[in-house]
C-alpha cells in the first residue's frame, strides 16, 4: 500500500506542477510596467518652399498617465516652427489640464520644454491620443525633414515616470 500512496502523491504533484505552469503562461493583466508608446506622425513626401505641414505626437499609454513633456530638434535650414498646439490626449473623460507649448528657437532648430499635465485631482487617461501638434513651414524645397525627440518623460497621476518607447521618430 505504501507504493500506491507514493504513486498517487506523485500524480498529484505532477498535476499541481502542470496547472501551476499553465497558470504562469496565461497572459496577465496590465501592470504598472507596461510601456507607453510615443510616436511622431508626419506627412510623407517632398516639401515645397513655403508649404505648411503638421506633425503630431501620438501617445498610446501602457498604464494610466497624467502628464508628459518633450523637446524636439529639427533642421532649421529646412523648416521653421509656426506653432505648438495642445492635442486631445489629456482632455479625455472631462479632465482639466495645463499645457505649455514650450520655447521655439527657429535659429537653433529646437523646441524645448513642451509639457502638459492633468490638473483634475486623482485623474489619469489610458486611451491613445494626440499630445501635441507642431506646425512647421518649409523654408526651402526638401525631400524630407529630420526630426529628433528628446527629454521625453511621461508620468502617472502620482508624478512617477512610466516606461516609454519612442516609435516612428525620424523624417517628415
mmCIF file of C-alpha atoms in Angstrom:
data_model
loop_
_atom_site.group_PDB
_atom_site.id
_atom_site.type_symbol
_atom_site.label_atom_id
_atom_site.label_comp_id
_atom_site.label_asym_id
_atom_site.label_seq_id
_atom_site.Cartn_x
_atom_site.Cartn_y
_atom_site.Cartn_z
ATOM 1 C CA UNK A 1 0.000 0.000 0.000
ATOM 2 C CA UNK A 2 2.837 2.313 0.682
ATOM 3 C CA UNK A 3 3.865 2.124 -3.015
ATOM 4 C CA UNK A 4 0.339 3.084 -4.200
ATOM 5 C CA UNK A 5 0.245 6.043 -1.825
ATOM 6 C CA UNK A 6 3.583 7.236 -3.158
ATOM 7 C CA UNK A 7 2.382 6.931 -6.783
ATOM 8 C CA UNK A 8 -0.850 8.798 -6.005
ATOM 9 C CA UNK A 9 1.141 11.562 -4.315
ATOM 10 C CA UNK A 10 3.435 11.795 -7.322
ATOM 11 C CA UNK A 11 0.433 12.115 -9.650
ATOM 12 C CA UNK A 12 -0.999 14.956 -7.580
ATOM 13 C CA UNK A 13 2.367 16.650 -7.579
ATOM 14 C CA UNK A 14 2.581 16.282 -11.383
ATOM 15 C CA UNK A 15 -0.972 17.661 -11.804
ATOM 16 C CA UNK A 16 -0.193 20.552 -9.452
ATOM 17 C CA UNK A 17 3.003 21.407 -11.349
ATOM 18 C CA UNK A 18 1.212 21.196 -14.713
ATOM 19 C CA UNK A 19 -1.554 23.537 -13.504
ATOM 20 C CA UNK A 20 0.998 25.936 -11.996
ATOM 21 C CA UNK A 21 2.949 26.068 -15.281
ATOM 22 C CA UNK A 22 -0.272 26.590 -17.251
ATOM 23 C CA UNK A 23 -1.304 29.482 -14.997
ATOM 24 C CA UNK A 24 2.166 31.026 -15.276
ATOM 25 C CA UNK A 25 1.879 31.004 -19.078
ATOM 26 C CA UNK A 26 -1.514 32.765 -19.161
ATOM 27 C CA UNK A 27 -1.405 36.362 -20.398
ATOM 28 C CA UNK A 28 -1.512 38.675 -17.413
ATOM 29 C CA UNK A 29 -3.432 41.855 -16.875
ATOM 30 C CA UNK A 30 -1.787 45.212 -17.476
ATOM 31 C CA UNK A 31 0.832 46.117 -14.944
ATOM 32 C CA UNK A 32 2.410 49.398 -13.977
ATOM 33 C CA UNK A 33 5.476 48.428 -16.008
ATOM 34 C CA UNK A 34 3.663 48.338 -19.369
ATOM 35 C CA UNK A 35 5.397 50.621 -21.845
ATOM 36 C CA UNK A 36 3.802 53.831 -23.106
ATOM 37 C CA UNK A 37 4.499 54.382 -26.810
ATOM 38 C CA UNK A 38 5.190 57.873 -28.117
ATOM 39 C CA UNK A 39 5.289 58.269 -31.889
ATOM 40 C CA UNK A 40 5.668 61.098 -34.378
ATOM 41 C CA UNK A 41 3.056 61.190 -37.097
ATOM 42 C CA UNK A 42 4.214 63.299 -40.031
ATOM 43 C CA UNK A 43 3.157 63.753 -43.642
ATOM 44 C CA UNK A 44 5.218 61.939 -46.250
ATOM 45 C CA UNK A 45 6.609 63.235 -49.496
ATOM 46 C CA UNK A 46 8.721 66.167 -50.583
ATOM 47 C CA UNK A 47 8.287 69.624 -49.073
ATOM 48 C CA UNK A 48 7.900 72.765 -51.166
ATOM 49 C CA UNK A 49 9.239 76.133 -50.004
ATOM 50 C CA UNK A 50 6.513 77.976 -48.069
ATOM 51 C CA UNK A 51 4.438 74.810 -47.509
ATOM 52 C CA UNK A 52 2.891 74.399 -44.058
ATOM 53 C CA UNK A 53 2.634 70.935 -42.559
ATOM 54 C CA UNK A 54 1.802 69.471 -39.176
ATOM 55 C CA UNK A 55 3.385 66.673 -37.215
ATOM 56 C CA UNK A 56 1.555 65.037 -34.299
ATOM 57 C CA UNK A 57 2.959 63.441 -31.169
ATOM 58 C CA UNK A 58 0.757 60.416 -30.620
ATOM 59 C CA UNK A 59 0.728 58.638 -27.271
ATOM 60 C CA UNK A 60 -0.538 55.140 -26.520
ATOM 61 C CA UNK A 61 -0.461 54.751 -22.720
ATOM 62 C CA UNK A 62 0.698 51.382 -21.404
ATOM 63 C CA UNK A 63 -0.568 52.442 -17.994
ATOM 64 C CA UNK A 64 -2.814 55.388 -16.990
ATOM 65 C CA UNK A 65 -0.897 58.668 -17.373
ATOM 66 C CA UNK A 66 -1.427 62.229 -16.160
ATOM 67 C CA UNK A 67 1.332 64.260 -17.808
ATOM 68 C CA UNK A 68 4.080 64.453 -20.397
ATOM 69 C CA UNK A 69 6.995 66.550 -21.584
ATOM 70 C CA UNK A 70 9.307 66.584 -24.613
ATOM 71 C CA UNK A 71 11.843 68.552 -26.630
ATOM 72 C CA UNK A 72 12.076 68.389 -30.430
ATOM 73 C CA UNK A 73 15.032 69.159 -32.697
ATOM 74 C CA UNK A 74 14.716 69.862 -36.428
ATOM 75 C CA UNK A 75 16.832 71.108 -39.322
ATOM 76 C CA UNK A 76 16.458 74.903 -39.105
ATOM 77 C CA UNK A 77 17.744 75.336 -42.647
ATOM 78 C CA UNK A 78 14.763 73.318 -43.926
ATOM 79 C CA UNK A 79 11.847 74.367 -41.729
ATOM 80 C CA UNK A 80 10.660 76.887 -39.139
ATOM 81 C CA UNK A 81 8.196 76.220 -36.332
ATOM 82 C CA UNK A 82 4.991 78.228 -36.630
ATOM 83 C CA UNK A 83 3.135 76.915 -33.551
ATOM 84 C CA UNK A 84 2.858 74.138 -30.980
ATOM 85 C CA UNK A 85 -0.727 73.240 -30.123
ATOM 86 C CA UNK A 86 -2.281 71.050 -27.482
ATOM 87 C CA UNK A 87 -3.846 67.777 -28.599
ATOM 88 C CA UNK A 88 -6.734 65.804 -27.102
ATOM 89 C CA UNK A 89 -4.757 63.263 -25.022
ATOM 90 C CA UNK A 90 -5.022 64.943 -21.612
ATOM 91 C CA UNK A 91 -8.591 66.183 -22.168
ATOM 92 C CA UNK A 92 -10.216 62.734 -22.093
ATOM 93 C CA UNK A 93 -13.126 61.939 -19.784
ATOM 94 C CA UNK A 94 -13.747 65.587 -18.874
ATOM 95 C CA UNK A 95 -10.387 66.150 -17.209
ATOM 96 C CA UNK A 96 -8.968 69.634 -16.884
ATOM 97 C CA UNK A 97 -5.342 70.230 -17.664
ATOM 98 C CA UNK A 98 -2.499 72.662 -18.189
ATOM 99 C CA UNK A 99 -0.467 72.788 -21.420
ATOM 100 C CA UNK A 100 2.695 74.746 -22.192
ATOM 101 C CA UNK A 101 3.866 74.961 -25.825
ATOM 102 C CA UNK A 102 7.454 75.437 -24.664
ATOM 103 C CA UNK A 103 10.023 77.689 -26.294
ATOM 104 C CA UNK A 104 10.615 77.753 -30.055
ATOM 105 C CA UNK A 105 14.059 78.586 -31.432
ATOM 106 C CA UNK A 106 13.992 78.635 -35.235
ATOM 107 C CA UNK A 107 17.688 79.603 -35.404
ATOM 108 C CA UNK A 108 18.897 76.604 -33.376
ATOM 109 C CA UNK A 109 16.225 74.221 -34.682
ATOM 110 C CA UNK A 110 14.764 73.360 -31.282
ATOM 111 C CA UNK A 111 11.516 73.342 -29.380
ATOM 112 C CA UNK A 112 12.180 72.894 -25.660
ATOM 113 C CA UNK A 113 10.063 72.488 -22.576
ATOM 114 C CA UNK A 114 6.755 71.392 -24.095
ATOM 115 C CA UNK A 115 4.689 69.900 -21.269
ATOM 116 C CA UNK A 116 1.177 69.208 -20.126
ATOM 117 C CA UNK A 117 -0.465 67.756 -17.057
ATOM 118 C CA UNK A 118 -3.937 66.845 -15.892
ATOM 119 C CA UNK A 119 -4.997 69.195 -13.104
ATOM 120 C CA UNK A 120 -8.129 67.294 -12.043
ATOM 121 C CA UNK A 121 -7.093 65.605 -8.755
ATOM 122 C CA UNK A 122 -6.651 61.832 -8.982
ATOM 123 C CA UNK A 123 -7.430 61.634 -12.710
ATOM 124 C CA UNK A 124 -5.406 59.926 -15.432
ATOM 125 C CA UNK A 125 -6.016 58.824 -19.027
ATOM 126 C CA UNK A 126 -5.437 55.426 -20.571
ATOM 127 C CA UNK A 127 -6.730 55.726 -24.154
ATOM 128 C CA UNK A 128 -4.429 56.734 -27.042
ATOM 129 C CA UNK A 129 -4.491 60.321 -28.249
ATOM 130 C CA UNK A 130 -2.541 63.257 -29.614
ATOM 131 C CA UNK A 131 -0.448 65.061 -27.011
ATOM 132 C CA UNK A 132 0.678 67.916 -29.259
ATOM 133 C CA UNK A 133 0.635 69.107 -32.854
ATOM 134 C CA UNK A 134 3.610 71.036 -34.198
ATOM 135 C CA UNK A 135 3.033 73.251 -37.241
ATOM 136 C CA UNK A 136 6.040 73.886 -39.472
ATOM 137 C CA UNK A 137 6.638 76.000 -42.568
ATOM 138 C CA UNK A 138 9.192 74.722 -45.082
ATOM 139 C CA UNK A 139 11.955 77.261 -45.721
ATOM 140 C CA UNK A 140 13.088 75.547 -48.904
ATOM 141 C CA UNK A 141 12.327 72.517 -51.029
ATOM 142 C CA UNK A 142 13.416 69.230 -49.470
ATOM 143 C CA UNK A 143 12.752 65.520 -49.771
ATOM 144 C CA UNK A 144 12.326 65.154 -46.002
ATOM 145 C CA UNK A 145 12.794 66.902 -42.679
ATOM 146 C CA UNK A 146 14.715 65.030 -39.964
ATOM 147 C CA UNK A 147 13.156 65.340 -36.505
ATOM 148 C CA UNK A 148 14.505 64.156 -33.165
ATOM 149 C CA UNK A 149 12.605 63.811 -29.899
ATOM 150 C CA UNK A 150 14.495 64.128 -26.617
ATOM 151 C CA UNK A 151 13.775 64.639 -22.929
ATOM 152 C CA UNK A 152 10.572 62.608 -23.331
ATOM 153 C CA UNK A 153 9.064 61.902 -19.922
ATOM 154 C CA UNK A 154 5.565 60.546 -19.311
ATOM 155 C CA UNK A 155 4.186 60.414 -15.779
ATOM 156 C CA UNK A 156 1.389 58.749 -13.860
ATOM 157 C CA UNK A 157 -1.033 60.533 -11.514
ATOM 158 C CA UNK A 158 1.471 60.244 -8.641
ATOM 159 C CA UNK A 159 4.129 62.047 -10.671
ATOM 160 C CA UNK A 160 6.216 58.922 -11.254
ATOM 161 C CA UNK A 161 7.803 58.417 -14.667
ATOM 162 C CA UNK A 162 6.453 55.441 -16.630
ATOM 163 C CA UNK A 163 8.454 53.370 -19.144
ATOM 164 C CA UNK A 164 8.407 54.965 -22.611
ATOM 165 C CA UNK A 165 9.196 53.656 -26.076
ATOM 166 C CA UNK A 166 9.810 56.110 -28.919
ATOM 167 C CA UNK A 167 8.325 54.867 -32.198
ATOM 168 C CA UNK A 168 8.249 56.489 -35.615
ATOM 169 C CA UNK A 169 10.833 59.154 -34.853
ATOM 170 C CA UNK A 170 12.565 60.364 -37.947
ATOM 171 C CA UNK A 171 11.675 62.370 -41.038
ATOM 172 C CA UNK A 172 8.543 64.025 -42.251
#
